[in-house]
């Protein structure tokens, strides 16, 4: 895949000593004792997912779930540990036309031999159990599945044989606790929270990678409390995901997060009450006291607000509960392309208090309606603006403004940014766009870890961002 190319390039230029160390790691992985592959599917050794010995998985084990014409109506817990060299992998094997195997939560039956709690919270749970013995799940990869249908009125058969109903906040994948967990290339839909990652004071989920997933049609009608994804972790990266609208009449946000060390980059996020709701951690003092809690990175994303899609605010940063727990830090927001098709008003940022600060640079803020329908902020916060594209006529706020906007006057604008095909949602820049070569250098504090090295490829992938003179404003760089 194209998004691997940069990593391959990096590997190719590693010093010989590191290359040798990697060689040893690969050797160690090859020698992992008795790493097993369990194949599930028609004409495979295991007909049912529940036949896999989930309670006994070891480092390096792989479960391959093959596509079949009917969904698997099964559910299970993963409460085991892989290692950095030998993760435990659960991988779907697509059908002849690329169809992902479907795990359907409705009327799903729990895999035999497991005994665990919170079964009504998800189809696949990564978290605690009685059988197998409880542990912190580690080094687990789930990829290439479609997981769906976890909310009322859907029901399932629990480990004790009873029929139960999912809770309103149930998820396709419920990550109750885990470390070094990857969820990749998976379709998550028709649940309360499409994806849920939890943390508490005693058990903190950490080092979570959410990449290349399609997440849409989640939430509950008439409720603002369930979201396409809802996460709290220490170290979480979202990349190459395609977030679509929630279910019709569902009032939740698209990506809601309460983490420290959060990176949202190279995603396509369309619809939702808010596209990004980045608020305070509720339960975990471990997360709240981590220095990374004060810095949030959002870059290289395409954020789209359809007409009439709930709240007019695109990004909420700070908190929505106890003010003393708010993020009270800085949101680094750069090289995003924001498109609003609202016919009323659009507000780009709600910074919860004047202790919340955003640095917005090299970003396209485009509303199809007239410029005076756009406000940068709600009523508070400190916003530094440099080298953005924004339609003339914007205002700081539509409310009783008590914040600060520091505008260095370097932004450009016009009637439209000059996309390749606006109606067709191709938001790459066409020749002649005022955004070309109009960017500036990144904030020194985001380098080197959060440099903009890639750009989103529609859909679910990424590629190297071209090196083409001064940086273009927005999520895409034009190659001359
Ligand atoms: Ca149980
Ligand atoms: Ca909205
Ligand atoms: Ca350029």
XYZ file of C-alpha atoms in Angstrom, residues 20-330:
311
model
C 20.963 -5.789 12.687
C 18.790 -5.306 15.745
C 15.691 -5.504 13.564
C 17.057 -8.681 12.041
C 17.339 -10.162 15.503
C 13.772 -9.145 16.265
C 12.537 -10.828 13.104
C 14.518 -13.929 14.018
C 12.997 -13.912 17.499
C 9.518 -13.662 16.009
C 10.197 -16.593 13.739
C 11.234 -18.605 16.759
C 8.155 -17.833 18.855
C 7.277 -21.210 20.220
C 4.294 -22.880 18.651
C 2.698 -19.757 17.217
C -0.526 -21.088 15.768
C -2.865 -20.040 12.983
C -6.545 -20.766 13.532
C -8.599 -20.645 10.347
C -12.348 -20.058 10.585
C -14.726 -20.387 7.655
C -16.521 -22.725 5.301
C -14.288 -25.728 4.610
C -11.783 -24.548 7.207
C -10.720 -26.414 10.358
C -13.002 -24.200 12.445
C -16.565 -23.650 11.269
C -17.463 -21.229 14.029
C -15.531 -18.341 15.517
C -16.470 -19.822 18.891
C -14.411 -22.926 18.105
C -11.187 -20.887 18.327
C -9.494 -21.368 21.724
C -9.797 -17.679 22.639
C -8.883 -18.379 26.271
C -5.528 -19.860 25.315
C -4.165 -17.583 22.590
C -0.397 -17.067 22.819
C 2.011 -14.485 21.427
C 2.276 -14.787 17.669
C -1.037 -16.581 17.266
C -3.199 -15.549 14.328
C -6.923 -16.078 13.927
C -8.008 -15.880 10.281
C -11.730 -15.355 9.815
C -12.633 -16.079 6.207
C -15.456 -14.301 4.441
C -18.629 -16.287 3.933
C -21.903 -15.365 2.268
C -23.764 -15.147 5.584
C -22.663 -13.083 8.601
C -21.081 -14.687 11.634
C -23.481 -14.123 14.533
C -20.911 -14.582 17.255
C -19.231 -12.552 19.985
C -16.241 -12.968 22.256
C -13.650 -11.423 24.567
C -9.933 -11.036 23.934
C -8.151 -11.082 27.303
C -4.683 -12.278 26.363
C -1.256 -10.788 25.728
C 0.950 -10.806 22.674
C 4.392 -9.237 22.634
C 5.933 -6.428 20.637
C 7.637 -8.959 18.370
C 4.715 -11.375 18.285
C 1.294 -9.769 18.614
C -1.942 -11.704 18.647
C -3.693 -10.984 15.348
C -7.354 -11.412 14.450
C -7.622 -10.868 10.704
C -10.495 -11.088 8.260
C -9.826 -12.729 4.912
C -11.944 -10.996 2.245
C -14.191 -12.763 -0.235
C -13.687 -12.981 -4.006
C -14.850 -9.394 -4.572
C -13.061 -7.994 -1.569
C -16.014 -8.416 0.794
C -14.990 -8.281 4.433
C -16.231 -11.056 6.740
C -19.223 -9.733 8.698
C -19.507 -10.143 12.468
C -23.125 -9.377 13.301
C -23.920 -8.593 16.927
C -27.622 -9.186 16.520
C -28.515 -12.633 17.847
C -24.820 -13.304 18.277
C -23.843 -16.248 20.451
C -20.928 -15.946 22.869
C -17.961 -18.173 22.134
C -17.879 -21.256 24.334
C -15.480 -21.548 27.237
C -15.385 -17.827 28.039
C -16.677 -16.127 31.174
C -16.585 -12.350 31.249
C -18.516 -9.258 32.158
C -19.966 -6.214 30.379
C -21.136 -8.433 27.582
C -23.938 -6.045 26.736
C -21.353 -3.355 25.894
C -19.991 -4.845 22.702
C -19.691 -7.495 20.041
C -15.928 -7.922 20.327
C -14.627 -6.946 23.748
C -10.941 -6.383 24.430
C -10.775 -6.363 28.191
C -11.248 -8.241 31.415
C -12.526 -11.739 32.077
C -12.893 -14.524 34.631
C -12.095 -17.128 31.970
C -9.466 -16.672 30.740
C -7.877 -15.316 33.897
C -8.020 -11.543 33.986
C -5.053 -9.642 32.597
C -4.243 -6.392 30.803
C -4.666 -7.292 27.106
C -1.564 -6.268 25.170
C -0.198 -6.294 21.633
C -3.383 -7.214 19.832
C -4.271 -6.427 16.211
C -7.792 -6.605 14.790
C -8.045 -6.001 11.057
C -10.143 -6.449 7.923
C -13.500 -7.229 9.505
C -16.952 -5.679 9.325
C -18.458 -5.541 12.814
C -22.001 -4.300 13.222
C -25.253 -4.131 15.160
C -24.751 -3.518 18.874
C -27.510 -1.411 20.415
C -31.157 -1.886 21.379
C -33.274 -3.655 20.311
C -30.580 -6.120 19.203
C -30.051 -9.092 21.483
C -27.386 -11.744 22.031
C -26.789 -14.994 23.896
C -24.449 -14.405 26.854
C -21.835 -16.801 28.278
C -24.413 -18.123 30.757
C -26.837 -18.955 27.957
C -29.297 -16.166 28.697
C -30.637 -13.857 26.027
C -29.756 -10.238 26.734
C -30.216 -6.877 25.079
C -27.340 -4.560 24.204
C -27.063 -1.280 26.093
C -27.620 2.036 24.312
C -23.889 2.775 24.550
C -22.801 -0.637 23.213
C -20.052 -0.785 20.592
C -18.940 -2.967 17.739
C -15.502 -3.160 19.327
C -15.509 -2.379 23.050
C -11.959 -1.764 24.255
C -12.502 -1.930 27.994
C -8.761 -1.910 28.672
C -5.685 -2.652 26.629
C -2.161 -1.631 25.702
C -0.619 -1.539 22.227
C -3.883 -2.303 20.494
C -4.363 -1.760 16.754
C -7.737 -1.656 14.990
C -7.191 -1.425 11.261
C -9.081 -1.746 7.983
C -12.322 -2.542 9.748
C -15.880 -1.339 9.138
C -17.726 -0.356 12.327
C -21.389 0.543 12.051
C -24.926 0.238 13.439
C -23.906 0.441 17.106
C -24.413 2.946 19.946
C -20.781 4.050 20.031
C -19.208 2.593 16.894
C -15.881 2.263 18.704
C -15.334 2.731 22.423
C -11.997 2.904 24.261
C -12.182 3.194 28.057
C -9.720 4.148 30.791
C -10.009 4.474 34.555
C -7.578 5.370 37.323
C -6.676 1.773 37.954
C -6.628 0.540 34.374
C -5.504 2.886 31.632
C -5.707 1.981 27.973
C -2.559 3.151 26.239
C -0.795 3.188 22.881
C -3.854 2.702 20.721
C -3.754 2.898 16.898
C -7.001 3.371 14.958
C -6.201 3.363 11.241
C -7.879 2.823 7.911
C -11.298 2.107 9.372
C -14.704 3.061 8.015
C -16.917 4.273 10.876
C -20.455 5.467 10.190
C -24.166 5.102 10.987
C -23.660 4.796 14.745
C -25.474 6.545 17.597
C -29.031 6.495 18.883
C -32.001 8.415 17.587
C -32.676 11.485 19.697
C -29.573 11.049 21.884
C -26.443 13.232 22.073
C -24.530 10.743 24.228
C -23.315 8.114 21.741
C -20.829 8.817 18.967
C -19.140 7.244 15.966
C -16.076 6.820 18.143
C -15.634 7.652 21.807
C -12.223 7.190 23.348
C -10.102 7.841 26.450
C -6.506 6.640 26.406
C -2.907 7.563 27.098
C -1.463 7.779 23.599
C -3.950 7.328 20.773
C -3.503 7.942 17.048
C -6.281 8.125 14.467
C -5.110 8.016 10.845
C -6.466 7.198 7.367
C -9.981 6.654 8.755
C -13.171 7.518 6.938
C -15.807 8.798 9.340
C -19.243 9.197 7.771
C -22.480 10.610 9.142
C -24.099 9.045 12.198
C -27.508 7.411 11.864
C -30.416 9.631 10.810
C -31.757 11.573 13.804
C -28.762 10.606 15.967
C -27.294 13.607 17.784
C -23.816 12.391 18.732
C -20.445 13.638 17.603
C -18.237 12.040 15.000
C -14.918 11.652 16.832
C -15.208 12.298 20.568
C -12.125 11.883 22.695
C -10.901 12.338 26.272
C -7.251 11.322 25.863
C -3.716 12.527 26.472
C -1.208 12.173 23.678
C -3.872 12.317 21.016
C -3.028 12.608 17.308
C -5.767 12.956 14.670
C -4.148 13.032 11.233
C -4.979 12.229 7.627
C -8.629 11.352 8.255
C -11.804 12.171 6.335
C -14.508 13.164 8.826
C -17.903 14.086 7.407
C -20.997 14.992 9.421
C -21.817 14.585 13.072
C -23.038 17.048 15.661
C -19.403 18.132 15.831
C -16.688 16.596 13.694
C -14.230 16.669 16.617
C -15.242 16.849 20.265
C -11.995 16.920 22.249
C -12.941 17.300 25.867
C -11.678 16.599 29.369
C -10.757 13.239 30.825
C -13.342 12.225 33.384
C -12.103 9.223 35.311
C -8.356 8.905 34.981
C -5.953 11.054 36.988
C -3.166 9.132 35.239
C -4.217 10.576 31.903
C -4.964 14.010 33.325
C -1.548 14.397 34.941
C 0.414 13.188 31.920
C 2.191 16.161 30.278
C 0.775 15.075 26.931
C -2.685 15.962 28.186
C -1.893 19.623 27.444
C -1.080 19.177 23.741
C -3.414 17.871 21.067
C -2.436 17.439 17.411
C -4.938 17.640 14.556
C -3.443 17.831 11.049
C -3.917 16.740 7.465
C -7.633 16.018 7.903
C -10.618 16.780 5.699
C -13.495 17.955 7.905
C -16.850 18.346 6.194
C -20.017 19.866 7.617
C -23.119 19.123 5.530
C -26.036 21.545 5.637
C -28.132 21.115 8.764
C -25.825 18.602 10.458
C -26.514 19.397 14.109
C -24.239 21.786 15.955
C -22.539 24.388 13.786
C -19.200 24.043 15.618
C -16.601 21.953 13.778
C -14.113 21.485 16.621
C -14.744 21.640 20.345
C -11.589 21.702 22.474
C -11.503 21.882 26.262
C -14.227 20.174 28.213
C -17.907 19.706 28.817
C -18.000 18.723 32.499
C -15.826 19.710 35.470
C -13.927 22.843 34.468
C -10.934 21.988 36.678
C -10.344 18.896 34.550
C -10.445 20.713 31.193
C -7.554 20.311 28.783
C -6.274 23.837 29.446
C -3.564 23.393 26.874
C -2.949 23.932 23.200
